[in-house]
Amino acid sequence: MASNAPPPEATGAVLVKSVEMPEGSQKVEELDFDKFRGRPITAEDLYEGMKNMGFQASSVGEAIRIINDMRAWRDPETGEGTTIFLGYTSNMISSGLRGIFRYLVQHKHVACVVSTAGGIEEDFIKCLGDTYLSSFAARGADLRAQGLNRIGNLVVPNANYCAFEDWVVPILDRMLAEQEASRGTDHEIHWTPSKVIHRLGREIDDERSVYYWAYKNDIPVFCPALTDGSLGDMLYFHTFRAAPRQLRIDIVEDIRRINTLAVRAKRAGMIILGGGVVKHHIANACLMRNGAESAVYINTAQEFDGSDAGARPDEAVSWGKIKVGADHVKVYVEATTCFPLIVANTFAKGA
């Protein structure tokens, strides 16, 4: 005789009895736009509505909380705040995020910046010519024939790089002359990447520039891979122009400078957009103090190839680059999508 009851094996598999959730467990919350009827929706409204939404919305919420904790902390004896290391890759400067980085440096919200060569030169190039929106699908061969260079869905006319050459080469000439004139004196000039960037920030004299404000506020900008871009091209061509003399740029002095900044920090915080040399250069500096107390990573790289770019913060804990028990989060979101919301709820809040 057939039974009307489902098989007990199926019932046992599907209707597994759950345990009681621990007291204080956070419930998933929903963003209800009806709550904002009759008034504008603010960046804080979005943050409050998203932080318990789950997935990467909650990671963005964690990043906001951690950064606000970085900003609020003060050493009980000296009153010093967190030394915040900001890192970003060159594509970020090419995008409209450049204005946010400029804001952070102009208002002294960070202690130092680490970027790649493109993240330096593109800032100056944008003072000399515009970058334009294009498409990720724009054909490389067609763009090459038109003298246009694609960065994702942006294009930069090659004329901008020609303008950069016209601007930067005379500066390199003057820097070389100063270097040679100082030889054998008590004030011999040793150029480093951070000193080169400081000088270029002074020379650009343009308030749109991130590095103009870094120069004005004496915020060091480190670029261990300074030659990996158009600036490297200019330095290469300059070796022929200036022969047999040559501009010398010392990376050893800069590694001492950034590591010392980390060692002397009362508390260290890392905000790193993207991966590669930028991410590791900051993390390795914090190793010198047995790790940063807080860290926010923002990138879309995965960890499964073993690269540092995709590594989660916990891997840095194993190296001593982030302290055991430190506050950290990795946000798996493309930075232009989330960093404006993060800054609006942290550094720019109440500005």
CSV table of C-alpha atoms in Angstrom, one decimal, residues 17-345:
chain,number,residue,atom,x,y,z
A,17,LYS,CA,17.0,21.2,12.8
A,18,SER,CA,18.9,24.5,13.2
A,19,VAL,CA,20.6,25.7,16.4
A,20,GLU,CA,19.6,29.0,18.0
A,21,MET,CA,21.5,31.9,16.6
A,22,PRO,CA,23.9,33.5,19.2
A,23,GLU,CA,22.5,36.4,21.1
A,24,GLY,CA,23.3,39.7,19.3
A,25,SER,CA,23.6,38.2,15.9
A,26,GLN,CA,23.2,40.8,13.2
A,27,LYS,CA,20.1,40.4,11.0
A,28,VAL,CA,20.3,41.1,7.3
A,29,GLU,CA,18.8,44.5,6.7
A,30,GLU,CA,17.1,46.0,3.6
A,31,LEU,CA,17.5,49.4,2.1
A,32,ASP,CA,14.0,51.0,2.1
A,33,PHE,CA,13.8,54.0,-0.1
A,34,ASP,CA,10.3,54.8,1.2
A,35,LYS,CA,12.0,56.0,4.4
A,36,PHE,CA,13.5,58.9,2.5
A,37,ARG,CA,10.3,60.3,0.9
A,38,GLY,CA,10.2,64.0,1.0
A,39,ARG,CA,14.0,64.6,1.4
A,40,PRO,CA,17.2,64.0,-0.5
A,41,ILE,CA,19.0,60.8,0.1
A,42,THR,CA,22.5,61.3,1.5
A,43,ALA,CA,25.7,59.3,1.3
A,44,GLU,CA,25.3,58.4,5.0
A,45,ASP,CA,21.8,57.1,4.2
A,46,LEU,CA,23.2,54.8,1.6
A,47,TYR,CA,26.0,53.6,4.0
A,48,GLU,CA,23.5,52.9,6.9
A,49,GLY,CA,21.2,51.1,4.5
A,50,MET,CA,23.9,49.0,2.9
A,51,LYS,CA,26.2,48.0,5.8
A,52,ASN,CA,24.0,45.1,6.9
A,53,MET,CA,22.8,44.2,3.4
A,54,GLY,CA,25.4,41.4,3.0
A,55,PHE,CA,28.0,40.5,0.3
A,56,GLN,CA,30.3,43.4,-0.8
A,57,ALA,CA,27.9,46.1,0.5
A,58,SER,CA,28.7,44.9,4.0
A,59,SER,CA,32.5,44.9,3.1
A,60,VAL,CA,32.1,48.6,2.0
A,61,GLY,CA,30.4,49.3,5.4
A,62,GLU,CA,33.3,47.6,7.2
A,63,ALA,CA,35.8,49.7,5.2
A,64,ILE,CA,34.0,52.9,6.3
A,65,ARG,CA,34.0,51.8,10.0
A,66,ILE,CA,37.7,50.9,9.9
A,67,ILE,CA,38.7,54.1,8.3
A,68,ASN,CA,36.7,56.2,10.7
A,69,ASP,CA,38.4,54.3,13.6
A,70,MET,CA,41.7,55.1,12.0
A,71,ARG,CA,40.8,58.8,11.9
A,72,ALA,CA,39.4,58.9,15.5
A,73,TRP,CA,42.3,57.2,17.2
A,74,ARG,CA,44.7,59.3,19.3
A,75,ASP,CA,47.8,58.2,21.2
A,76,PRO,CA,46.9,58.7,24.9
A,77,GLU,CA,50.4,60.2,25.7
A,78,THR,CA,51.2,62.4,22.7
A,79,GLY,CA,47.8,62.9,21.0
A,80,GLU,CA,49.3,61.8,17.7
A,81,GLY,CA,46.8,60.2,15.2
A,82,THR,CA,47.1,57.2,13.0
A,83,THR,CA,49.8,57.4,10.3
A,84,ILE,CA,47.7,56.6,7.2
A,85,PHE,CA,49.4,55.1,4.1
A,86,LEU,CA,47.4,55.6,0.9
A,87,GLY,CA,48.2,53.5,-2.1
A,88,TYR,CA,46.7,53.4,-5.6
A,89,THR,CA,47.6,52.1,-9.0
A,90,SER,CA,48.0,54.3,-12.1
A,91,ASN,CA,44.6,53.5,-13.7
A,92,MET,CA,43.0,55.2,-10.7
A,93,ILE,CA,44.7,58.5,-11.5
A,94,SER,CA,43.6,58.2,-15.1
A,95,SER,CA,40.0,57.9,-13.9
A,96,GLY,CA,38.0,60.5,-12.1
A,97,LEU,CA,39.2,59.1,-8.7
A,98,ARG,CA,42.1,61.5,-9.2
A,99,GLY,CA,40.0,64.3,-7.7
A,100,ILE,CA,39.4,62.3,-4.6
A,101,PHE,CA,43.1,61.6,-4.1
A,102,ARG,CA,43.7,65.3,-4.6
A,103,TYR,CA,41.2,66.1,-1.9
A,104,LEU,CA,42.8,63.6,0.6
A,105,VAL,CA,46.2,65.1,0.0
A,106,GLN,CA,45.1,68.7,-0.1
A,107,HIS,CA,43.4,68.4,3.3
A,108,LYS,CA,46.3,66.4,4.8
A,109,HIS,CA,44.1,63.3,5.5
A,110,VAL,CA,47.0,60.9,4.7
A,111,ALA,CA,50.6,60.8,5.8
A,112,CYS,CA,52.1,59.5,2.6
A,113,VAL,CA,51.2,58.2,-0.9
A,114,VAL,CA,52.5,55.2,-2.8
A,115,SER,CA,51.8,54.8,-6.5
A,116,THR,CA,53.2,53.5,-9.8
A,117,ALA,CA,54.9,55.5,-12.5
A,118,GLY,CA,51.6,55.9,-14.4
A,119,GLY,CA,50.0,57.1,-11.2
A,120,ILE,CA,52.6,59.9,-11.1
A,121,GLU,CA,52.9,61.0,-14.7
A,122,GLU,CA,49.1,60.8,-15.5
A,123,ASP,CA,48.4,63.4,-12.8
A,124,PHE,CA,50.8,65.9,-14.5
A,125,ILE,CA,49.6,64.9,-18.0
A,126,LYS,CA,46.0,65.7,-17.0
A,127,CYS,CA,47.2,69.2,-16.2
A,128,LEU,CA,48.4,69.5,-19.8
A,129,GLY,CA,45.6,67.7,-21.7
A,130,ASP,CA,42.3,66.0,-21.2
A,131,THR,CA,41.5,62.2,-20.9
A,132,TYR,CA,38.3,61.1,-22.5
A,133,LEU,CA,35.6,58.4,-22.1
A,134,SER,CA,35.7,55.7,-24.7
A,135,SER,CA,34.7,52.0,-24.6
A,136,PHE,CA,36.2,48.8,-23.4
A,137,ALA,CA,35.4,47.4,-26.9
A,138,ALA,CA,37.3,50.1,-28.8
A,139,ARG,CA,39.6,48.3,-31.3
A,140,GLY,CA,43.3,48.7,-30.5
A,141,ALA,CA,44.3,48.8,-34.2
A,142,ASP,CA,41.9,51.6,-34.9
A,143,LEU,CA,43.0,53.6,-31.9
A,144,ARG,CA,46.7,53.1,-32.8
A,145,ALA,CA,46.1,54.5,-36.2
A,146,GLN,CA,44.5,57.6,-34.7
A,147,GLY,CA,47.2,58.1,-32.0
A,148,LEU,CA,44.9,57.3,-29.1
A,149,ASN,CA,45.9,55.2,-26.1
A,150,ARG,CA,43.3,53.2,-24.3
A,151,ILE,CA,43.1,52.7,-20.6
A,152,GLY,CA,40.1,50.4,-20.0
A,153,ASN,CA,37.2,52.5,-21.3
A,154,LEU,CA,39.2,55.8,-21.4
A,155,VAL,CA,41.4,57.2,-24.1
A,156,VAL,CA,44.4,59.5,-23.9
A,157,PRO,CA,45.5,61.3,-27.0
A,158,ASN,CA,49.2,60.8,-27.8
A,159,ALA,CA,49.5,64.6,-28.0
A,160,ASN,CA,49.2,64.7,-24.2
A,161,TYR,CA,52.4,62.6,-23.9
A,162,CYS,CA,54.1,64.9,-26.3
A,163,ALA,CA,53.0,67.9,-24.2
A,164,PHE,CA,54.4,66.0,-21.1
A,165,GLU,CA,57.7,65.5,-22.8
A,166,ASP,CA,57.9,69.2,-23.7
A,167,TRP,CA,57.1,70.1,-20.1
A,168,VAL,CA,59.3,67.6,-18.2
A,169,VAL,CA,62.5,67.5,-20.2
A,170,PRO,CA,63.6,71.0,-19.4
A,171,ILE,CA,63.0,70.2,-15.7
A,172,LEU,CA,65.2,67.1,-16.0
A,173,ASP,CA,67.8,69.3,-17.5
A,174,ARG,CA,67.7,71.7,-14.6
A,175,MET,CA,67.7,68.8,-12.1
A,176,LEU,CA,70.8,67.3,-13.8
A,177,ALA,CA,72.6,70.7,-13.7
A,178,GLU,CA,71.8,71.1,-10.0
A,179,GLN,CA,73.1,67.5,-9.3
A,180,GLU,CA,76.3,68.2,-11.2
A,181,ALA,CA,76.9,71.6,-9.6
A,182,SER,CA,76.5,70.1,-6.1
A,183,ARG,CA,79.2,67.4,-6.6
A,184,GLY,CA,81.8,67.5,-3.9
A,185,THR,CA,80.0,70.1,-1.8
A,186,ASP,CA,78.5,69.7,1.7
A,187,HIS,CA,75.0,69.8,0.1
A,188,GLU,CA,75.4,67.2,-2.7
A,189,ILE,CA,72.1,66.5,-4.3
A,190,HIS,CA,71.0,62.9,-4.4
A,191,TRP,CA,67.7,62.6,-6.3
A,192,THR,CA,65.2,59.9,-5.2
A,193,PRO,CA,61.8,59.0,-6.7
A,194,SER,CA,60.1,61.0,-3.9
A,195,LYS,CA,62.3,64.0,-4.4
A,196,VAL,CA,61.7,63.9,-8.1
A,197,ILE,CA,57.9,63.8,-7.5
A,198,HIS,CA,58.2,66.6,-5.0
A,199,ARG,CA,60.1,68.7,-7.5
A,200,LEU,CA,57.6,68.0,-10.3
A,201,GLY,CA,54.7,68.9,-8.0
A,202,ARG,CA,56.4,72.3,-7.4
A,203,GLU,CA,57.0,72.8,-11.1
A,204,ILE,CA,53.4,72.0,-12.2
A,205,ASP,CA,52.0,74.8,-10.0
A,206,ASP,CA,48.4,73.6,-10.7
A,207,GLU,CA,45.8,73.1,-7.9
A,208,ARG,CA,44.2,70.2,-9.9
A,209,SER,CA,47.3,68.2,-9.3
A,210,VAL,CA,47.6,65.6,-6.5
A,211,TYR,CA,51.3,66.1,-6.3
A,212,TYR,CA,51.1,69.9,-6.3
A,213,TRP,CA,49.3,69.5,-3.0
A,214,ALA,CA,51.7,66.8,-1.9
A,215,TYR,CA,54.5,69.4,-2.5
A,216,LYS,CA,52.6,72.2,-0.7
A,217,ASN,CA,51.8,70.0,2.3
A,218,ASP,CA,55.2,68.2,2.4
A,219,ILE,CA,53.5,64.8,2.1
A,220,PRO,CA,56.0,62.2,0.6
A,221,VAL,CA,55.0,60.3,-2.5
A,222,PHE,CA,56.8,57.1,-3.1
A,223,CYS,CA,57.2,55.3,-6.4
A,224,PRO,CA,59.6,52.4,-6.3
A,225,ALA,CA,58.9,51.7,-10.0
A,226,LEU,CA,59.3,55.2,-11.3
A,227,THR,CA,60.8,54.2,-14.6
A,228,ASP,CA,57.8,51.9,-15.5
A,229,GLY,CA,55.9,54.4,-17.7
A,230,SER,CA,56.1,57.5,-19.8
A,231,LEU,CA,58.3,59.1,-17.1
A,232,GLY,CA,60.7,56.2,-17.6
A,233,ASP,CA,60.6,56.9,-21.3
A,234,MET,CA,61.6,60.5,-20.7
A,235,LEU,CA,64.4,59.5,-18.4
A,236,TYR,CA,65.6,57.0,-21.1
A,237,PHE,CA,65.6,59.7,-23.8
A,238,HIS,CA,67.3,62.1,-21.4
A,239,THR,CA,70.3,59.8,-21.0
A,240,PHE,CA,71.1,60.5,-24.7
A,241,ARG,CA,70.3,64.2,-24.5
A,242,ALA,CA,72.6,64.7,-21.5
A,243,ALA,CA,75.4,62.2,-22.3
A,244,PRO,CA,78.0,61.7,-21.0
A,245,ARG,CA,76.4,63.0,-17.8
A,246,GLN,CA,73.4,61.2,-16.3
A,247,LEU,CA,70.7,62.0,-13.8
A,248,ARG,CA,71.0,59.6,-10.8
A,249,ILE,CA,67.9,58.5,-8.9
A,250,ASP,CA,68.5,56.6,-5.6
A,251,ILE,CA,65.8,54.1,-4.5
A,252,VAL,CA,67.7,53.1,-1.4
A,253,GLU,CA,67.2,56.5,0.3
A,254,ASP,CA,63.4,56.2,-0.3
A,255,ILE,CA,63.1,52.7,1.1
A,256,ARG,CA,64.8,54.0,4.3
A,257,ARG,CA,62.4,57.0,4.3
A,258,ILE,CA,59.1,55.0,4.0
A,259,ASN,CA,60.2,52.3,6.4
A,260,THR,CA,61.3,54.9,9.0
A,261,LEU,CA,57.9,56.5,8.6
A,262,ALA,CA,56.3,53.2,9.5
A,263,VAL,CA,58.7,52.4,12.4
A,264,ARG,CA,58.0,55.8,14.0
A,265,ALA,CA,54.3,55.7,13.6
A,266,LYS,CA,52.3,55.4,16.9
A,267,ARG,CA,49.7,53.5,14.9
A,268,ALA,CA,49.6,52.6,11.2
A,269,GLY,CA,46.7,52.3,8.9
A,270,MET,CA,46.7,51.1,5.3
A,271,ILE,CA,44.2,52.1,2.5
A,272,ILE,CA,45.3,50.4,-0.7
A,273,LEU,CA,43.4,50.5,-4.0
A,274,GLY,CA,44.6,47.9,-6.4
A,275,GLY,CA,47.5,45.5,-6.1
A,276,GLY,CA,51.0,44.9,-7.3
A,277,VAL,CA,54.0,46.9,-6.1
A,278,VAL,CA,51.8,49.6,-4.5
A,279,LYS,CA,50.1,47.1,-2.2
A,280,HIS,CA,53.3,45.3,-1.3
A,281,HIS,CA,55.4,48.4,-0.8
A,282,ILE,CA,53.1,49.7,1.9
A,283,ALA,CA,52.6,46.3,3.5
A,284,ASN,CA,56.4,45.7,3.6
A,285,ALA,CA,57.0,49.1,5.2
A,286,CYS,CA,54.6,48.1,7.9
A,287,LEU,CA,56.4,44.9,8.5
A,288,MET,CA,59.2,47.0,9.9
A,289,ARG,CA,56.9,47.8,12.9
A,290,ASN,CA,55.5,44.2,13.1
A,291,GLY,CA,52.4,45.1,11.2
A,292,ALA,CA,49.7,47.8,10.7
A,293,GLU,CA,46.9,48.1,13.2
A,294,SER,CA,44.3,48.5,10.5
A,295,ALA,CA,44.0,47.8,6.8
A,296,VAL,CA,41.5,48.3,4.0
A,297,TYR,CA,42.1,46.6,0.7
A,298,ILE,CA,40.0,47.5,-2.4
A,299,ASN,CA,40.6,45.3,-5.5
A,300,THR,CA,39.0,42.6,-7.6
A,301,ALA,CA,42.0,40.3,-7.7
A,302,GLN,CA,41.6,36.7,-6.5
A,303,GLU,CA,44.1,34.9,-4.3
A,304,PHE,CA,44.1,31.5,-6.1
A,305,ASP,CA,47.2,32.2,-8.2
A,306,GLY,CA,49.3,33.0,-5.1
A,307,SER,CA,49.9,36.6,-6.1
A,308,ASP,CA,50.2,39.3,-3.5
A,309,ALA,CA,47.8,41.4,-5.5
A,310,GLY,CA,44.9,39.1,-4.8
A,311,ALA,CA,46.0,38.1,-1.3
A,312,ARG,CA,43.5,38.7,1.5
A,313,PRO,CA,44.6,40.7,4.6
A,314,ASP,CA,45.0,37.5,6.6
A,315,GLU,CA,47.9,36.4,4.4
A,316,ALA,CA,49.7,39.7,5.4
A,317,VAL,CA,49.1,38.7,9.0
A,318,SER,CA,51.2,35.6,8.5
A,319,TRP,CA,54.1,37.8,7.3
A,320,GLY,CA,53.8,40.3,10.1
A,321,LYS,CA,52.7,43.1,7.7
A,322,ILE,CA,49.3,43.4,9.5
A,323,LYS,CA,49.2,42.8,13.3
A,324,VAL,CA,47.6,39.8,14.8
A,325,GLY,CA,44.1,40.9,15.9
A,326,ALA,CA,44.2,44.0,13.7
A,327,ASP,CA,41.0,45.4,12.1
A,328,HIS,CA,41.0,44.7,8.4
A,329,VAL,CA,38.8,44.1,5.4
A,330,LYS,CA,39.1,43.4,1.7
A,331,VAL,CA,36.5,44.9,-0.5
A,332,TYR,CA,36.1,42.9,-3.8
A,333,VAL,CA,34.8,45.9,-5.8
A,334,GLU,CA,36.3,48.0,-8.6
A,335,ALA,CA,37.5,51.1,-6.8
A,336,THR,CA,35.6,53.8,-8.8
A,337,THR,CA,32.4,52.1,-7.8
A,338,CYS,CA,32.9,52.2,-4.1
A,339,PHE,CA,35.7,54.6,-3.0
A,340,PRO,CA,33.6,57.8,-3.5
A,341,LEU,CA,31.0,56.4,-1.2
A,342,ILE,CA,33.7,55.4,1.3
A,343,VAL,CA,35.3,58.8,1.3
A,344,ALA,CA,32.0,60.6,1.5
A,345,ASN,CA,31.3,58.7,4.8
